[in-house]
Structure formats: structure tokens, C-alpha cells
């Protein structure tokens, strides 16, 4: 059967694009190499417990945010609970910092821990930037520009607030801290660095103000917990797509894409599929390996990042004996000394909600742990057991995990990510932000200016569920803008 649109991968960007295009009436086929949908924003079942594949936090449902837009457009309902406290951060000096969702509460907490000097001014500035960034992101769905129509449509939608954002693309977060005289506050700069790493995948000198301010403020928007795991964010979108007549083929790894006179032919591990349009929702490094046309390969080359500019992760999935209820589910631990083998200076851990019996049966709690590993291709984890022990010891010292409460442990290196997700180098979190790459220099949703498009965490705007959701919105918008 020939489809209107074939979509490679079923990550959340792909599912977003599929839902919007299927709603428009196009015949959509999603091709996924795994046995279940969602990519890095889903869950998997093992021995009666649901574990997160990658992402563990959820934002984006507030007004002017991508996930809210998707759910409003489709009418999809997701079983979510609002988290009263989004996160706690355990600092290297053993102080506990609570990232409150209310701006005033958060400023008071930041002043308590880091001192009153300029904390209010800094956080009010960042929050103001983040609000305008989110408002702009959905209004400017033709950005980044790659043809004249994009420019014209964006010009018609521009506002004074958007123009005020422009200087932020040229300033780094390091320069913002210098502006407020906070760059010499060592504890604060370390805190900001590690918070940026889990949101923008890089540090103060590299992350520009627009992405950095937005990344730092994600706890100041509504944060949610999905009952039963993120698979229950994905499944309702999958069901909407199927109800609109789309096809989802699991266990169909796309091996190559060839250009036809009037469309594309995709060779999968099981069959060949033809379509008028194609959207690649997998990383750019993987996309470049699939398309056989040299012109497309050359066009992608300037945007590809090697392993030395990417991050992998060492992850652990724990089943714990339920003891005291975890009032705060998400924690980042900043370490006084880097972890062995990875060199990481922080650990992120998320617990299942105490009332969530779908994810963890009675008497147990599931915990997802991750720590960054820069340049994954060059850093092999030779002793997983030693690294597991070091992480559990650190979490034990902070009172987050008691070793005697652990019922089972699974861990994965970047090699495991390559095996399960097929992502090049086992990279996680998308492409990191770099100061030399301005927002308009990120890869646009158009691949060949003919009928091939892109979405996912390595194209604009990048990381996180809201980011990849927005990338799917933009890909669908540009396809419709170009051809309908």
C-alpha cells in the first residue's frame, strides 16, 4: 500500500506529527524498530514492574506550551497528577534545596541557600524570558526559516516581545550570571551547571540565554506524574492515530530510504513501504545513514555532531521495598567528587508515586537513575558492578536509597542504548546546546525541500518531551504549509 506520509520512528515527536497529519486526513504509516511506541519517552514492562526508557519528568501542559497544544488539537486525555514539589537538589556541601513550583517560594529558597544577592533579579529575569520563549515557540511554527514563505509567515506573526528575545541568542548563561554578579558564587554556578546539564545537555559557557533561561525554569511550570509510567502518555496518542486510520508497524526497522520520482521508498527489516512524503523522527546521525541520495547526505553533514560533542548515560532501574512514602519524586544529587568511570558530577533519580500500583505492585517502588557520560564512544564502562555500588552509596548517603531495601537492579551503558534504541553512539537527550549554534542555525524541519522532513531531539528546538513535541508540530506544519 502507498501512504501519504511514512514516519520513521515512534518517538514523541513522530507521534505528534502523525497525530496532527492524521487529523488533517492524510494516510499515515509509522515505522518503529521496537515492539512498543514512544522511543525515549515511554516505559517497558519487566517482571511486573514498569520502568521508564529514558525521560522521567513531564512538563508542557500549561498554556502556550506544545503538549497542551497537541492535546487540545486532538482531544487526547492523559492520566496525570500534578506534582506539588517538582524536584529537590542535594548540593555537594550536603544542603538540601527544594525546587518549588511557585516563583516566590523558589526565590526565597534560592536566597536561603545561595544568599540574597541578586537571586530575585536573576530568577525573575529568567522566568520572564522563559514565558516569552514558550509564547513565541507556538506562534512561530515556521521557524527556523528555510524558504521565503517561512520568512513572510513569521514576519506576519512577529510581536515586540519576540524581538526583545533576539539578544538572548547571542548571550551565554555564563554572561548572564556575570551580568548579575553571580559568577563568583561557586555553589550557585555549580548548581546552575548541573541543572543545565539535565535540560540543555551542556554547561554555562555553551548554553545561550534563550535555551538556558527556559531550561532553568522548567520547575516553575506545572510538573506532572503519569500514572503507570510515560507509556500512558504515549498510548492515548497512539490510539488517536489509529482511530484516524493511520497504520503503526512495530518491529519494522527502517534500513534505507530511496527517492522516487513522486515520493520515497523505505526498506524495512520486513517489507518495503512507499509514500508521497517521509518524516524522520530519529537522530540526525541515524537519518544520514538511511537516505541514499548524495544530495541529502551532503545537506545533513554540516549539522551532524560526533560522539565527542554528545552525551551518553549510565542508567539504573531499581525495584525497592516500599518503606516511607517519597513526598518528592525527582531528585538531583550533586557530588563532591566525580563518579568513577563516567566522571559525572551529578546523579538524577526519579521514584514512582507511592499510590501508583500500576507501575509498582503493592509493597514496592520503582526508581529510575541516570548519570551523564560525555563522549560515549570513547568511554566504555568496564566494571558495571563497581559503578552501581558507587551510585548506590552516594544515594544512600543522601538518604534516598537504603541498600538493604533494594530488591532488584538493572543497569545499562551507552552500548545498551545502542542495542535497544539504535541511537548512534548511544547518545541521550538530543544534541547539546552550543554557543556557536544559534537557534536559527539548528536543523530546520525540511530535509530535502521536496517531501522529506525531520523531527525529534536533534533538530530545533531540541531536548525534552516539550521540545520534541514542538518539533513534531513544526514538521507537520511545514509539510502542510508546503503542499496543501
Tab-separated table of C-alpha atoms in Angstrom:
chain	number	residue	atom	x	y	z
A	1	UNK	CA	0.000	0.000	0.000
A	2	UNK	CA	1.196	3.524	-0.757
A	3	UNK	CA	0.796	6.076	2.036
A	4	UNK	CA	0.682	9.854	2.064
A	5	UNK	CA	3.266	10.049	4.861
A	6	UNK	CA	5.710	7.465	6.203
A	7	UNK	CA	7.218	8.351	9.582
A	8	UNK	CA	10.455	6.773	10.772
A	9	UNK	CA	10.394	6.018	14.492
A	10	UNK	CA	7.632	6.442	17.051
A	11	UNK	CA	9.300	8.851	19.461
A	12	UNK	CA	7.080	11.582	20.830
A	13	UNK	CA	7.995	13.988	18.032
A	14	UNK	CA	6.989	11.391	15.446
A	15	UNK	CA	3.730	10.593	17.233
A	16	UNK	CA	2.921	14.307	17.453
A	17	UNK	CA	3.446	14.766	13.711
A	18	UNK	CA	1.492	11.571	12.973
A	19	UNK	CA	-1.471	12.705	15.100
A	20	UNK	CA	-1.682	16.153	13.500
A	21	UNK	CA	-1.312	14.838	9.938
A	22	UNK	CA	-3.786	12.002	10.503
A	23	UNK	CA	-6.246	14.540	11.909
A	24	UNK	CA	-5.805	16.540	8.701
A	25	UNK	CA	-6.869	13.438	6.753
A	26	UNK	CA	-3.575	12.113	5.417
A	27	UNK	CA	-2.864	8.379	5.295
A	28	UNK	CA	-0.017	7.951	7.774
A	29	UNK	CA	2.241	4.951	8.399
A	30	UNK	CA	4.590	4.934	11.415
A	31	UNK	CA	7.522	2.508	11.218
A	32	UNK	CA	9.108	1.592	14.567
A	33	UNK	CA	12.011	-0.805	15.143
A	34	UNK	CA	10.929	-1.648	18.715
A	35	UNK	CA	7.875	-3.584	19.881
A	36	UNK	CA	6.215	-0.597	21.524
A	37	UNK	CA	5.833	3.146	20.834
A	38	UNK	CA	7.400	6.208	22.421
A	39	UNK	CA	11.135	5.972	21.814
A	40	UNK	CA	12.935	7.646	24.733
A	41	UNK	CA	9.628	8.859	26.214
A	42	UNK	CA	7.978	5.574	27.083
A	43	UNK	CA	8.043	2.695	29.570
A	44	UNK	CA	8.747	-1.031	29.393
A	45	UNK	CA	7.432	-3.918	31.485
A	46	UNK	CA	9.744	-6.331	33.255
A	47	UNK	CA	8.751	-8.833	35.942
A	48	UNK	CA	5.565	-6.983	36.837
A	49	UNK	CA	7.121	-3.520	37.094
A	50	UNK	CA	7.079	-0.642	34.607
A	51	UNK	CA	10.378	1.132	34.042
A	52	UNK	CA	10.975	4.366	32.129
A	53	UNK	CA	13.027	4.007	28.954
A	54	UNK	CA	14.548	7.474	29.238
A	55	UNK	CA	12.588	10.568	30.243
A	56	UNK	CA	11.048	10.597	33.729
A	57	UNK	CA	9.719	14.156	34.092
A	58	UNK	CA	6.773	15.764	32.303
A	59	UNK	CA	6.045	19.435	31.672
A	60	UNK	CA	4.451	21.212	28.734
A	61	UNK	CA	0.756	21.185	29.614
A	62	UNK	CA	0.497	24.856	30.595
A	63	UNK	CA	-0.959	27.493	28.278
A	64	UNK	CA	1.262	28.342	25.278
A	65	UNK	CA	3.176	25.045	25.624
A	66	UNK	CA	3.481	22.310	22.956
A	67	UNK	CA	1.941	19.373	24.785
A	68	UNK	CA	-1.086	21.465	25.717
A	69	UNK	CA	-1.447	22.390	22.032
A	70	UNK	CA	-1.283	18.729	20.945
A	71	UNK	CA	-3.862	17.569	23.481
A	72	UNK	CA	-6.172	20.477	22.613
A	73	UNK	CA	-5.907	19.710	18.891
A	74	UNK	CA	-6.599	16.002	19.319
A	75	UNK	CA	-8.823	15.866	22.393
A	76	UNK	CA	-6.496	13.227	23.852
A	77	UNK	CA	-6.705	12.736	27.634
A	78	UNK	CA	-3.693	11.655	29.696
A	79	UNK	CA	-3.846	10.251	33.280
A	80	UNK	CA	-1.644	12.804	35.065
A	81	UNK	CA	-1.182	14.016	38.623
A	82	UNK	CA	0.238	17.466	39.366
A	83	UNK	CA	3.402	17.320	41.469
A	84	UNK	CA	3.209	19.851	44.291
A	85	UNK	CA	7.031	19.914	44.529
A	86	UNK	CA	8.795	19.292	41.200
A	87	UNK	CA	12.269	18.404	42.470
A	88	UNK	CA	14.845	18.519	45.233
A	89	UNK	CA	18.562	19.090	44.671
A	90	UNK	CA	21.168	17.659	47.039
A	91	UNK	CA	24.139	20.014	46.862
A	92	UNK	CA	27.786	18.914	47.234
A	93	UNK	CA	28.023	20.621	50.645
A	94	UNK	CA	25.125	18.361	51.839
A	95	UNK	CA	22.498	21.141	51.789
A	96	UNK	CA	19.048	20.170	50.519
A	97	UNK	CA	17.479	22.623	48.056
A	98	UNK	CA	13.793	22.364	47.151
A	99	UNK	CA	12.792	23.490	43.661
A	100	UNK	CA	9.345	24.835	44.423
A	101	UNK	CA	6.886	25.336	41.567
A	102	UNK	CA	5.869	28.789	42.824
A	103	UNK	CA	8.245	31.583	41.770
A	104	UNK	CA	8.128	33.445	45.095
A	105	UNK	CA	8.718	30.273	47.105
A	106	UNK	CA	11.574	29.318	44.821
A	107	UNK	CA	13.265	32.733	45.090
A	108	UNK	CA	13.052	32.562	48.887
A	109	UNK	CA	14.611	29.095	48.810
A	110	UNK	CA	17.378	30.197	46.436
A	111	UNK	CA	18.125	33.175	48.690
A	112	UNK	CA	18.244	30.911	51.743
A	113	UNK	CA	20.816	28.602	50.178
A	114	UNK	CA	22.844	30.863	47.867
A	115	UNK	CA	22.467	34.221	49.611
A	116	UNK	CA	20.130	37.114	48.834
A	117	UNK	CA	22.453	38.938	46.467
A	118	UNK	CA	20.734	39.272	43.050
A	119	UNK	CA	18.872	35.961	43.258
A	120	UNK	CA	15.489	37.666	42.831
A	121	UNK	CA	16.641	39.733	39.865
A	122	UNK	CA	18.217	36.699	38.172
A	123	UNK	CA	15.225	34.381	38.557
A	124	UNK	CA	12.611	36.991	37.659
A	125	UNK	CA	14.637	37.712	34.509
A	126	UNK	CA	14.929	34.011	33.583
A	127	UNK	CA	11.234	33.374	34.229
A	128	UNK	CA	10.234	36.345	32.067
A	129	UNK	CA	12.454	35.055	29.237
A	130	UNK	CA	11.028	31.545	29.545
A	131	UNK	CA	7.430	32.776	29.357
A	132	UNK	CA	8.105	34.718	26.155
A	133	UNK	CA	10.048	31.795	24.643
A	134	UNK	CA	7.071	29.476	25.155
A	135	UNK	CA	4.617	32.023	23.777
A	136	UNK	CA	6.849	32.517	20.739
A	137	UNK	CA	7.501	28.821	20.093
A	138	UNK	CA	3.921	28.005	19.119
A	139	UNK	CA	3.245	31.305	17.418
A	140	UNK	CA	6.307	30.942	15.172
A	141	UNK	CA	5.763	27.456	13.764
A	142	UNK	CA	7.618	28.373	10.532
A	143	UNK	CA	10.887	28.828	12.473
A	144	UNK	CA	13.734	28.121	11.729
A	145	UNK	CA	13.405	29.731	8.306
A	146	UNK	CA	14.440	27.774	5.236
A	147	UNK	CA	12.401	29.417	2.473
A	148	UNK	CA	10.774	32.735	1.618
A	149	UNK	CA	7.328	31.636	2.775
A	150	UNK	CA	8.725	30.905	6.244
A	151	UNK	CA	10.055	34.459	6.438
A	152	UNK	CA	6.800	36.000	5.274
A	153	UNK	CA	4.648	33.975	7.663
A	154	UNK	CA	6.995	34.628	10.575
A	155	UNK	CA	7.049	38.340	9.797
A	156	UNK	CA	3.259	38.423	9.932
A	157	UNK	CA	3.303	36.789	13.384
A	158	UNK	CA	6.124	38.768	14.970
A	159	UNK	CA	5.482	40.745	18.170
A	160	UNK	CA	7.573	43.270	20.126
A	161	UNK	CA	8.117	40.617	22.808
A	162	UNK	CA	9.660	38.278	20.268
A	163	UNK	CA	12.057	40.961	19.048
A	164	UNK	CA	13.217	41.534	22.618
A	165	UNK	CA	14.320	37.898	22.748
A	166	UNK	CA	16.848	38.271	19.937
A	167	UNK	CA	19.844	39.473	22.035
A	168	UNK	CA	19.450	36.378	24.216
A	169	UNK	CA	20.556	34.197	21.313
A	170	UNK	CA	23.971	35.902	21.444
A	171	UNK	CA	24.475	35.783	25.230
A	172	UNK	CA	25.557	32.691	27.123
A	173	UNK	CA	24.247	31.795	30.541
A	174	UNK	CA	27.758	32.410	31.839
A	175	UNK	CA	27.458	36.010	30.653
A	176	UNK	CA	24.022	36.310	32.269
A	177	UNK	CA	25.494	35.244	35.619
A	178	UNK	CA	28.270	37.797	35.134
A	179	UNK	CA	25.674	40.492	34.436
A	180	UNK	CA	24.076	39.824	37.819
A	181	UNK	CA	27.383	39.369	39.639
A	182	UNK	CA	26.612	35.736	40.428
A	183	UNK	CA	29.507	34.155	38.539
A	184	UNK	CA	31.753	34.182	41.617
A	185	UNK	CA	29.213	32.335	43.750
A	186	UNK	CA	30.814	28.903	43.352
A	187	UNK	CA	27.980	26.908	44.910
A	188	UNK	CA	25.438	28.671	42.690
A	189	UNK	CA	27.406	28.267	39.436
A	190	UNK	CA	27.851	24.572	40.181
A	191	UNK	CA	24.118	24.279	40.811
A	192	UNK	CA	23.239	26.038	37.537
A	193	UNK	CA	25.747	23.940	35.578
A	194	UNK	CA	24.294	20.624	36.733
A	195	UNK	CA	20.706	21.815	36.268
A	196	UNK	CA	21.522	22.884	32.705
A	197	UNK	CA	23.097	19.501	32.009
A	198	UNK	CA	19.806	17.635	32.567
A	199	UNK	CA	17.813	20.097	30.453
A	200	UNK	CA	20.103	21.662	27.820
A	201	UNK	CA	22.771	18.906	27.863
A	202	UNK	CA	25.604	21.392	28.374
A	203	UNK	CA	27.110	23.961	30.728
A	204	UNK	CA	27.064	27.718	31.368
A	205	UNK	CA	29.703	28.788	28.791
A	206	UNK	CA	27.899	26.990	25.942
A	207	UNK	CA	24.157	27.382	26.573
A	208	UNK	CA	22.593	30.570	25.221
A	209	UNK	CA	20.263	32.668	27.330
A	210	UNK	CA	17.070	31.713	25.486
A	211	UNK	CA	17.512	27.976	25.951
A	212	UNK	CA	19.233	28.339	29.326
A	213	UNK	CA	16.642	30.551	30.989
A	214	UNK	CA	13.857	28.314	29.700
A	215	UNK	CA	15.676	25.177	30.836
A	216	UNK	CA	16.334	26.514	34.325
A	217	UNK	CA	12.681	27.492	34.791
A	218	UNK	CA	11.002	24.229	33.841
A	219	UNK	CA	10.289	23.511	37.511
A	220	UNK	CA	8.343	26.805	37.674
A	221	UNK	CA	5.691	25.406	35.343
A	222	UNK	CA	3.256	22.616	36.160
A	223	UNK	CA	5.135	19.347	36.561
A	224	UNK	CA	3.207	16.100	36.220
A	225	UNK	CA	3.406	12.442	37.062
A	226	UNK	CA	1.856	9.962	34.611
A	227	UNK	CA	0.173	7.088	36.410
A	228	UNK	CA	1.568	3.771	35.198
A	229	UNK	CA	4.564	5.406	33.510
A	230	UNK	CA	5.124	7.534	30.422
A	231	UNK	CA	3.765	4.716	28.264
A	232	UNK	CA	0.377	6.121	29.346
A	233	UNK	CA	1.271	9.470	27.797
A	234	UNK	CA	2.167	7.687	24.574
A	235	UNK	CA	-0.683	5.161	24.374
A	236	UNK	CA	-3.560	7.691	24.145
A	237	UNK	CA	-1.758	9.460	21.288
A	238	UNK	CA	-1.187	6.097	19.576
A	239	UNK	CA	-4.896	5.270	19.963
A	240	UNK	CA	-5.886	8.633	18.465
A	241	UNK	CA	-3.627	7.995	15.462
A	242	UNK	CA	-5.102	4.534	14.909
A	243	UNK	CA	-8.649	5.883	15.254
A	244	UNK	CA	-7.865	8.332	12.428
A	245	UNK	CA	-6.981	5.448	10.111
A	246	UNK	CA	-3.206	5.541	10.454
A	247	UNK	CA	-1.013	2.431	10.482
A	248	UNK	CA	1.670	1.691	13.079
A	249	UNK	CA	4.087	-1.108	12.244
A	250	UNK	CA	6.244	-2.320	15.144
A	251	UNK	CA	9.355	-4.421	14.637
A	252	UNK	CA	9.916	-2.594	11.325
A	253	UNK	CA	13.410	-1.121	11.451
A	254	UNK	CA	13.937	1.218	8.501
A	255	UNK	CA	17.187	0.270	6.773
A	256	UNK	CA	17.289	2.694	3.842
A	257	UNK	CA	15.253	5.401	2.132
A	258	UNK	CA	15.397	5.997	-1.618
A	259	UNK	CA	13.963	8.913	-3.528
A	260	UNK	CA	11.391	8.113	-6.211
A	261	UNK	CA	10.114	10.429	-8.967
A	262	UNK	CA	6.961	11.036	-6.910
A	263	UNK	CA	7.831	10.121	-3.355
A	264	UNK	CA	10.019	7.751	-1.359
A	265	UNK	CA	10.608	4.031	-0.912
A	266	UNK	CA	11.519	2.847	2.580
A	267	UNK	CA	13.112	-0.556	3.011
A	268	UNK	CA	12.420	-2.026	6.435
A	269	UNK	CA	13.549	-5.229	8.116
A	270	UNK	CA	10.255	-6.840	6.994
A	271	UNK	CA	8.970	-5.109	3.867
A	272	UNK	CA	9.160	-2.076	1.591
A	273	UNK	CA	6.846	0.906	2.029
A	274	UNK	CA	6.182	3.713	-0.435
A	275	UNK	CA	4.909	7.161	0.430
A	276	UNK	CA	4.468	10.613	-1.041
A	277	UNK	CA	6.159	12.236	1.982
A	278	UNK	CA	8.522	10.995	4.684
A	279	UNK	CA	9.362	12.293	8.164
A	280	UNK	CA	12.420	11.042	10.020
A	281	UNK	CA	11.917	11.162	13.759
A	282	UNK	CA	15.231	9.504	14.610
A	283	UNK	CA	18.517	11.347	15.364
A	284	UNK	CA	20.286	13.155	12.530
A	285	UNK	CA	23.262	10.795	12.746
A	286	UNK	CA	20.939	7.852	12.128
A	287	UNK	CA	18.943	9.719	9.484
A	288	UNK	CA	22.114	10.434	7.498
A	289	UNK	CA	22.799	6.695	7.278
A	290	UNK	CA	19.346	5.907	5.861
A	291	UNK	CA	18.968	8.285	2.939
A	292	UNK	CA	20.798	7.069	-0.128
A	293	UNK	CA	20.714	10.263	-2.175
A	294	UNK	CA	24.101	12.013	-2.010
A	295	UNK	CA	22.495	15.443	-2.118
A	296	UNK	CA	20.648	14.700	1.106
A	297	UNK	CA	23.748	13.268	2.781
A	298	UNK	CA	25.723	16.404	1.893
A	299	UNK	CA	22.967	18.693	3.162
A	300	UNK	CA	22.976	16.930	6.542
A	301	UNK	CA	26.736	16.798	7.001
A	302	UNK	CA	27.159	20.333	8.465
A	303	UNK	CA	24.608	19.555	11.168
A	304	UNK	CA	25.973	16.219	12.382
A	305	UNK	CA	27.746	16.036	15.743
A	306	UNK	CA	30.263	13.340	16.610
A	307	UNK	CA	30.397	11.380	19.832
A	308	UNK	CA	32.923	13.885	21.242
A	309	UNK	CA	30.168	16.536	21.291
A	310	UNK	CA	27.385	14.303	22.614
A	311	UNK	CA	26.340	12.742	25.914
A	312	UNK	CA	25.525	9.172	26.715
A	313	UNK	CA	24.269	7.888	30.042
A	314	UNK	CA	24.708	5.128	32.549
A	315	UNK	CA	21.244	4.185	33.775
A	316	UNK	CA	19.905	2.009	36.562
A	317	UNK	CA	16.395	0.706	37.199
A	318	UNK	CA	15.735	-0.347	40.782
A	319	UNK	CA	12.880	-2.140	42.476
A	320	UNK	CA	12.791	-1.078	46.113
A	321	UNK	CA	10.900	-2.377	49.096
A	322	UNK	CA	8.316	0.304	49.881
A	323	UNK	CA	9.090	1.957	53.184
A	324	UNK	CA	8.437	5.639	53.860
A	325	UNK	CA	6.498	7.399	51.100
A	326	UNK	CA	8.595	9.668	48.869
A	327	UNK	CA	6.936	13.077	49.070
A	328	UNK	CA	9.237	14.417	46.339
A	329	UNK	CA	9.680	12.071	43.374
A	330	UNK	CA	12.541	13.703	41.461
A	331	UNK	CA	15.998	14.374	42.912
A	332	UNK	CA	19.318	15.551	41.517
A	333	UNK	CA	22.387	14.755	43.614
A	334	UNK	CA	25.460	16.968	43.106
A	335	UNK	CA	28.590	15.057	44.035
A	336	UNK	CA	31.621	16.386	45.925
A	337	UNK	CA	33.807	14.092	43.777
A	338	UNK	CA	33.111	12.779	40.234
A	339	UNK	CA	31.871	9.224	39.849
A	340	UNK	CA	34.425	6.598	38.793
A	341	UNK	CA	34.498	5.602	35.103
A	342	UNK	CA	31.977	8.263	33.999
A	343	UNK	CA	33.487	11.413	35.520
A	344	UNK	CA	29.926	12.601	36.154
A	345	UNK	CA	29.332	15.175	38.883
A	346	UNK	CA	25.628	14.525	39.382
A	347	UNK	CA	23.050	11.739	39.580
A	348	UNK	CA	19.354	12.042	38.751
A	349	UNK	CA	16.831	9.733	40.419
A	350	UNK	CA	13.046	9.509	39.989
A	351	UNK	CA	10.711	7.403	42.123
A	352	UNK	CA	7.318	6.000	41.232
A	353	UNK	CA	4.402	7.645	43.030
A	354	UNK	CA	3.537	5.829	46.289
A	355	UNK	CA	-0.079	5.409	45.135
A	356	UNK	CA	0.843	4.101	41.668
A	357	UNK	CA	0.093	0.388	41.796
A	358	UNK	CA	0.120	0.114	38.003
A	359	UNK	CA	3.833	0.883	37.850
A	360	UNK	CA	4.900	-0.948	41.006
A	361	UNK	CA	2.804	-3.649	42.722
A	362	UNK	CA	1.924	-3.367	46.425
A	363	UNK	CA	4.913	-3.224	48.704
A	364	UNK	CA	7.370	-1.946	46.072
A	365	UNK	CA	8.591	1.291	44.488
A	366	UNK	CA	10.410	1.706	41.173
A	367	UNK	CA	13.365	4.087	40.895
A	368	UNK	CA	14.985	5.294	37.658
A	369	UNK	CA	18.591	6.540	37.920
A	370	UNK	CA	20.791	8.202	35.315
A	371	UNK	CA	24.150	9.910	35.157
A	372	UNK	CA	25.787	11.578	32.167
A	373	UNK	CA	28.716	10.138	30.252
A	374	UNK	CA	30.343	12.578	27.835
A	375	UNK	CA	31.752	11.259	24.514
A	376	UNK	CA	30.144	7.824	24.947
A	377	UNK	CA	32.055	6.205	22.076
A	378	UNK	CA	35.370	6.829	23.859
A	379	UNK	CA	34.276	5.803	27.345
A	380	UNK	CA	33.459	2.159	27.858
A	381	UNK	CA	32.078	1.074	31.228
A	382	UNK	CA	34.340	-1.826	32.121
A	383	UNK	CA	33.012	-2.536	35.625
A	384	UNK	CA	29.259	-2.006	35.871
A	385	UNK	CA	29.083	-3.520	39.352
A	386	UNK	CA	31.603	-1.042	40.769
A	387	UNK	CA	29.756	1.903	39.237
A	388	UNK	CA	26.417	0.610	40.511
A	389	UNK	CA	27.911	0.332	44.002
A	390	UNK	CA	29.333	3.869	43.879
A	391	UNK	CA	25.959	5.307	42.820
A	392	UNK	CA	24.018	3.389	45.478
A	393	UNK	CA	26.496	4.539	48.129
A	394	UNK	CA	26.054	8.178	47.130
A	395	UNK	CA	22.264	7.860	47.141
A	396	UNK	CA	22.443	6.120	50.494
A	397	UNK	CA	24.484	8.951	51.978
A	398	UNK	CA	21.725	11.383	50.950
A	399	UNK	CA	19.020	9.186	52.440
A	400	UNK	CA	17.404	8.463	49.060
A	401	UNK	CA	18.043	4.712	48.748
A	402	UNK	CA	18.767	2.254	51.535
A	403	UNK	CA	20.896	-0.573	50.087
A	404	UNK	CA	19.008	-3.161	52.145
A	405	UNK	CA	15.719	-2.085	50.531
A	406	UNK	CA	16.891	-2.955	47.000
A	407	UNK	CA	15.074	-5.976	45.587
A	408	UNK	CA	16.497	-5.884	42.039
A	409	UNK	CA	18.861	-3.841	39.871
A	410	UNK	CA	19.169	-3.469	36.108
A	411	UNK	CA	21.759	-1.175	34.561
A	412	UNK	CA	22.615	-0.076	31.035
A	413	UNK	CA	25.617	1.589	29.431
A	414	UNK	CA	25.568	3.581	26.164
A	415	UNK	CA	26.150	0.211	24.486
A	416	UNK	CA	22.828	-0.926	25.874
A	417	UNK	CA	21.190	2.203	24.449
A	418	UNK	CA	22.645	1.386	21.030
A	419	UNK	CA	21.266	-2.149	21.260
A	420	UNK	CA	17.743	-1.203	22.401
A	421	UNK	CA	17.137	2.167	20.751
A	422	UNK	CA	19.609	2.051	17.808
A	423	UNK	CA	20.580	5.664	18.546
A	424	UNK	CA	24.026	6.492	17.157
A	425	UNK	CA	26.759	6.339	19.843
A	426	UNK	CA	24.075	5.534	22.433
A	427	UNK	CA	23.561	9.296	22.762
A	428	UNK	CA	20.776	10.563	25.015
A	429	UNK	CA	18.989	13.861	25.479
A	430	UNK	CA	19.450	15.063	21.921
A	431	UNK	CA	22.110	17.412	20.645
A	432	UNK	CA	23.586	19.605	23.414
A	433	UNK	CA	23.265	23.369	23.119
A	434	UNK	CA	26.420	25.102	21.820
A	435	UNK	CA	27.044	28.841	21.753
A	436	UNK	CA	28.235	28.762	18.135
A	437	UNK	CA	24.906	27.273	17.045
A	438	UNK	CA	22.204	29.933	17.233
A	439	UNK	CA	18.533	28.828	17.254
A	440	UNK	CA	18.109	29.716	13.564
A	441	UNK	CA	21.226	27.649	12.723
A	442	UNK	CA	19.748	24.451	14.116
A	443	UNK	CA	18.492	21.966	11.541
A	444	UNK	CA	15.176	23.023	10.093
A	445	UNK	CA	12.318	20.528	9.727
A	446	UNK	CA	12.852	20.312	5.943
A	447	UNK	CA	15.298	17.664	4.818
A	448	UNK	CA	15.310	17.953	1.015
A	449	UNK	CA	12.818	20.782	0.271
A	450	UNK	CA	10.864	18.240	-1.704
A	451	UNK	CA	8.907	15.926	0.544
A	452	UNK	CA	11.209	14.762	3.339
A	453	UNK	CA	11.029	16.285	6.826
A	454	UNK	CA	12.604	15.904	10.264
A	455	UNK	CA	11.572	15.983	13.910
A	456	UNK	CA	12.983	14.728	17.198
A	457	UNK	CA	15.521	15.820	19.791
A	458	UNK	CA	18.414	16.584	17.410
A	459	UNK	CA	16.581	19.238	15.380
A	460	UNK	CA	15.025	22.508	16.501
A	461	UNK	CA	14.214	23.038	19.328
A	462	UNK	CA	15.925	20.016	20.860
A	463	UNK	CA	15.656	18.291	24.189
A	464	UNK	CA	12.828	17.109	26.398
A	465	UNK	CA	9.262	15.978	25.780
A	466	UNK	CA	8.021	19.575	25.181
A	467	UNK	CA	10.900	20.140	22.751
A	468	UNK	CA	10.321	17.008	20.689
A	469	UNK	CA	6.564	17.605	20.766
A	470	UNK	CA	7.204	21.077	19.319
A	471	UNK	CA	9.481	19.579	16.661
A	472	UNK	CA	6.627	17.290	15.572
A	473	UNK	CA	4.225	20.232	15.464
A	474	UNK	CA	6.677	22.177	13.286
A	475	UNK	CA	7.319	19.228	10.935
A	476	UNK	CA	3.585	18.688	10.407
A	477	UNK	CA	3.016	22.419	9.976
A	478	UNK	CA	5.754	22.791	7.356
A	479	UNK	CA	4.631	19.748	5.411
A	480	UNK	CA	1.088	21.134	5.244
A	481	UNK	CA	2.376	24.643	4.545
A	482	UNK	CA	4.458	23.383	1.615
A	483	UNK	CA	1.985	21.061	-0.074
A	484	UNK	CA	-1.620	21.778	0.960
